[in-house]
Short mmCIF file of N, CA and C in Angstrom, two decimals:
data_model
loop_
_atom_site.label_atom_id
_atom_site.label_comp_id
_atom_site.label_asym_id
_atom_site.label_seq_id
_atom_site.Cartn_x
_atom_site.Cartn_y
_atom_site.Cartn_z
N MET A 549 163.11 -71.70 225.19
CA MET A 549 164.18 -72.60 224.78
C MET A 549 164.10 -72.98 223.30
N TYR A 550 163.01 -72.57 222.66
CA TYR A 550 162.84 -72.96 221.26
C TYR A 550 163.88 -72.34 220.35
N ASN A 551 164.49 -71.25 220.79
CA ASN A 551 165.47 -70.57 219.93
C ASN A 551 166.90 -70.83 220.40
N GLU A 552 167.09 -71.85 221.23
CA GLU A 552 168.43 -72.15 221.71
C GLU A 552 169.04 -73.29 220.90
N LEU A 553 170.33 -73.28 220.81
CA LEU A 553 171.06 -74.33 220.11
C LEU A 553 171.92 -75.09 221.11
N PRO A 554 172.34 -76.29 220.77
CA PRO A 554 173.27 -77.01 221.63
C PRO A 554 174.51 -76.17 221.91
N GLY A 555 174.89 -76.10 223.17
CA GLY A 555 176.03 -75.28 223.55
C GLY A 555 175.62 -73.91 224.07
N GLY A 556 174.31 -73.66 224.14
CA GLY A 556 173.82 -72.41 224.70
C GLY A 556 173.77 -71.26 223.72
N LEU A 557 174.03 -71.50 222.44
CA LEU A 557 173.96 -70.43 221.45
C LEU A 557 172.51 -70.16 221.08
N SER A 558 172.25 -68.97 220.61
CA SER A 558 170.91 -68.61 220.18
C SER A 558 170.94 -68.17 218.73
N PHE A 559 169.76 -68.09 218.12
CA PHE A 559 169.66 -67.65 216.73
C PHE A 559 170.30 -66.27 216.57
N ARG A 560 169.92 -65.35 217.45
CA ARG A 560 170.37 -63.97 217.30
C ARG A 560 171.88 -63.87 217.48
N ASN A 561 172.41 -64.51 218.51
CA ASN A 561 173.84 -64.45 218.75
C ASN A 561 174.62 -65.06 217.59
N THR A 562 174.11 -66.14 217.04
CA THR A 562 174.78 -66.80 215.92
C THR A 562 174.81 -65.89 214.70
N ALA A 563 173.67 -65.24 214.43
CA ALA A 563 173.60 -64.35 213.27
C ALA A 563 174.54 -63.16 213.44
N LEU A 564 174.59 -62.60 214.64
CA LEU A 564 175.47 -61.46 214.88
C LEU A 564 176.93 -61.88 214.77
N THR A 565 177.24 -63.06 215.26
CA THR A 565 178.60 -63.57 215.16
C THR A 565 178.99 -63.77 213.70
N ALA A 566 178.07 -64.32 212.91
CA ALA A 566 178.34 -64.53 211.49
C ALA A 566 178.60 -63.20 210.79
N ALA A 567 177.80 -62.19 211.14
CA ALA A 567 177.99 -60.87 210.53
C ALA A 567 179.35 -60.29 210.92
N THR A 568 179.74 -60.50 212.16
CA THR A 568 181.05 -60.01 212.62
C THR A 568 182.18 -60.70 211.88
N TRP A 569 182.05 -62.01 211.71
CA TRP A 569 183.07 -62.74 210.94
C TRP A 569 183.18 -62.19 209.52
N GLY A 570 182.02 -61.91 208.92
CA GLY A 570 182.02 -61.37 207.56
C GLY A 570 182.77 -60.04 207.49
N GLN A 571 182.59 -59.20 208.49
CA GLN A 571 183.28 -57.91 208.50
C GLN A 571 184.78 -58.11 208.72
N LEU A 572 185.15 -59.03 209.60
CA LEU A 572 186.56 -59.28 209.87
C LEU A 572 187.27 -59.86 208.65
N LEU A 573 186.54 -60.63 207.87
CA LEU A 573 187.13 -61.23 206.67
C LEU A 573 187.15 -60.26 205.49
N GLY A 574 186.59 -59.07 205.67
CA GLY A 574 186.63 -58.06 204.63
C GLY A 574 185.61 -58.29 203.53
N CYS A 575 184.47 -58.88 203.88
CA CYS A 575 183.46 -59.15 202.86
C CYS A 575 182.77 -57.86 202.39
N ASN A 576 182.73 -56.85 203.28
CA ASN A 576 182.09 -55.58 202.94
C ASN A 576 180.66 -55.80 202.43
N LEU A 577 179.87 -56.46 203.26
CA LEU A 577 178.50 -56.80 202.88
C LEU A 577 177.65 -55.54 202.72
N THR A 578 176.84 -55.53 201.68
CA THR A 578 175.87 -54.45 201.54
C THR A 578 174.70 -54.73 202.46
N MET A 579 173.82 -53.76 202.64
CA MET A 579 172.68 -53.95 203.53
C MET A 579 171.80 -55.09 203.04
N ASN A 580 171.58 -55.17 201.75
CA ASN A 580 170.74 -56.23 201.20
C ASN A 580 171.35 -57.59 201.46
N ASN A 581 172.62 -57.73 201.18
CA ASN A 581 173.30 -59.00 201.42
C ASN A 581 173.39 -59.32 202.90
N TYR A 582 173.50 -58.29 203.72
CA TYR A 582 173.58 -58.49 205.17
C TYR A 582 172.31 -59.14 205.69
N TYR A 583 171.16 -58.63 205.26
CA TYR A 583 169.91 -59.21 205.72
C TYR A 583 169.70 -60.61 205.14
N TYR A 584 170.08 -60.80 203.91
CA TYR A 584 169.96 -62.12 203.30
C TYR A 584 170.84 -63.13 204.02
N TYR A 585 172.03 -62.71 204.38
CA TYR A 585 172.97 -63.58 205.07
C TYR A 585 172.43 -63.98 206.44
N ASN A 586 171.87 -63.03 207.16
CA ASN A 586 171.27 -63.33 208.46
C ASN A 586 170.08 -64.25 208.31
N TYR A 587 169.25 -64.02 207.29
CA TYR A 587 168.09 -64.88 207.06
C TYR A 587 168.53 -66.30 206.78
N TYR A 588 169.58 -66.45 205.98
CA TYR A 588 170.10 -67.77 205.67
C TYR A 588 170.59 -68.45 206.94
N TYR A 589 171.25 -67.72 207.82
CA TYR A 589 171.76 -68.30 209.05
C TYR A 589 170.63 -68.75 209.96
N TYR A 590 169.58 -67.92 210.07
CA TYR A 590 168.42 -68.32 210.86
C TYR A 590 167.81 -69.59 210.28
N TYR A 591 167.66 -69.65 208.99
CA TYR A 591 167.05 -70.79 208.31
C TYR A 591 167.88 -72.05 208.52
N TYR A 592 169.18 -71.92 208.38
CA TYR A 592 170.07 -73.07 208.52
C TYR A 592 170.04 -73.63 209.93
N TYR A 593 170.13 -72.76 210.92
CA TYR A 593 170.18 -73.24 212.29
C TYR A 593 168.82 -73.66 212.81
N TYR A 594 167.74 -73.18 212.20
CA TYR A 594 166.41 -73.66 212.53
C TYR A 594 166.30 -75.15 212.21
N TYR A 595 166.78 -75.54 211.05
CA TYR A 595 166.74 -76.94 210.67
C TYR A 595 167.79 -77.76 211.41
N TYR A 596 168.92 -77.16 211.72
CA TYR A 596 169.93 -77.85 212.49
C TYR A 596 169.39 -78.19 213.87
N TYR A 597 168.67 -77.27 214.49
CA TYR A 597 168.12 -77.49 215.82
C TYR A 597 167.11 -78.63 215.81
N TYR A 598 166.23 -78.66 214.82
CA TYR A 598 165.23 -79.72 214.79
C TYR A 598 165.84 -81.07 214.41
N TYR A 599 166.89 -81.08 213.64
CA TYR A 599 167.61 -82.31 213.35
C TYR A 599 168.23 -82.85 214.63
N TYR A 600 168.84 -81.97 215.40
CA TYR A 600 169.46 -82.36 216.67
C TYR A 600 168.41 -82.86 217.64
N TYR A 601 167.26 -82.19 217.67
CA TYR A 601 166.16 -82.56 218.54
C TYR A 601 165.65 -83.95 218.19
N TYR A 602 165.46 -84.24 216.93
CA TYR A 602 165.02 -85.55 216.47
C TYR A 602 166.06 -86.61 216.77
N TYR A 603 167.30 -86.29 216.53
CA TYR A 603 168.41 -87.22 216.78
C TYR A 603 168.46 -87.60 218.26
N TYR A 604 168.26 -86.61 219.11
CA TYR A 604 168.31 -86.85 220.55
C TYR A 604 167.22 -87.82 220.98
N TYR A 605 166.01 -87.59 220.55
CA TYR A 605 164.91 -88.45 220.96
C TYR A 605 164.92 -89.80 220.25
N TYR A 606 165.51 -89.85 219.10
CA TYR A 606 165.57 -91.11 218.37
C TYR A 606 166.54 -92.09 219.04
N TYR A 607 167.63 -91.57 219.54
CA TYR A 607 168.65 -92.44 220.13
C TYR A 607 168.54 -92.55 221.65
N TYR A 608 167.71 -91.73 222.27
CA TYR A 608 167.53 -91.82 223.71
C TYR A 608 166.07 -92.04 224.05
#
């Protein structure tokens, strides 16, 4: 459960969804930018998850 987000999303699914959005929007990401973009998404949602976790225990 450590890699799950509120709403049942996971790190991997979120990153793949972000990459799909990028392709649909015509970003034409290079391989280097693709990996950087996924890394940024993992990093962002890692902190989002722990913020949510702290918020939950702080108020409940």
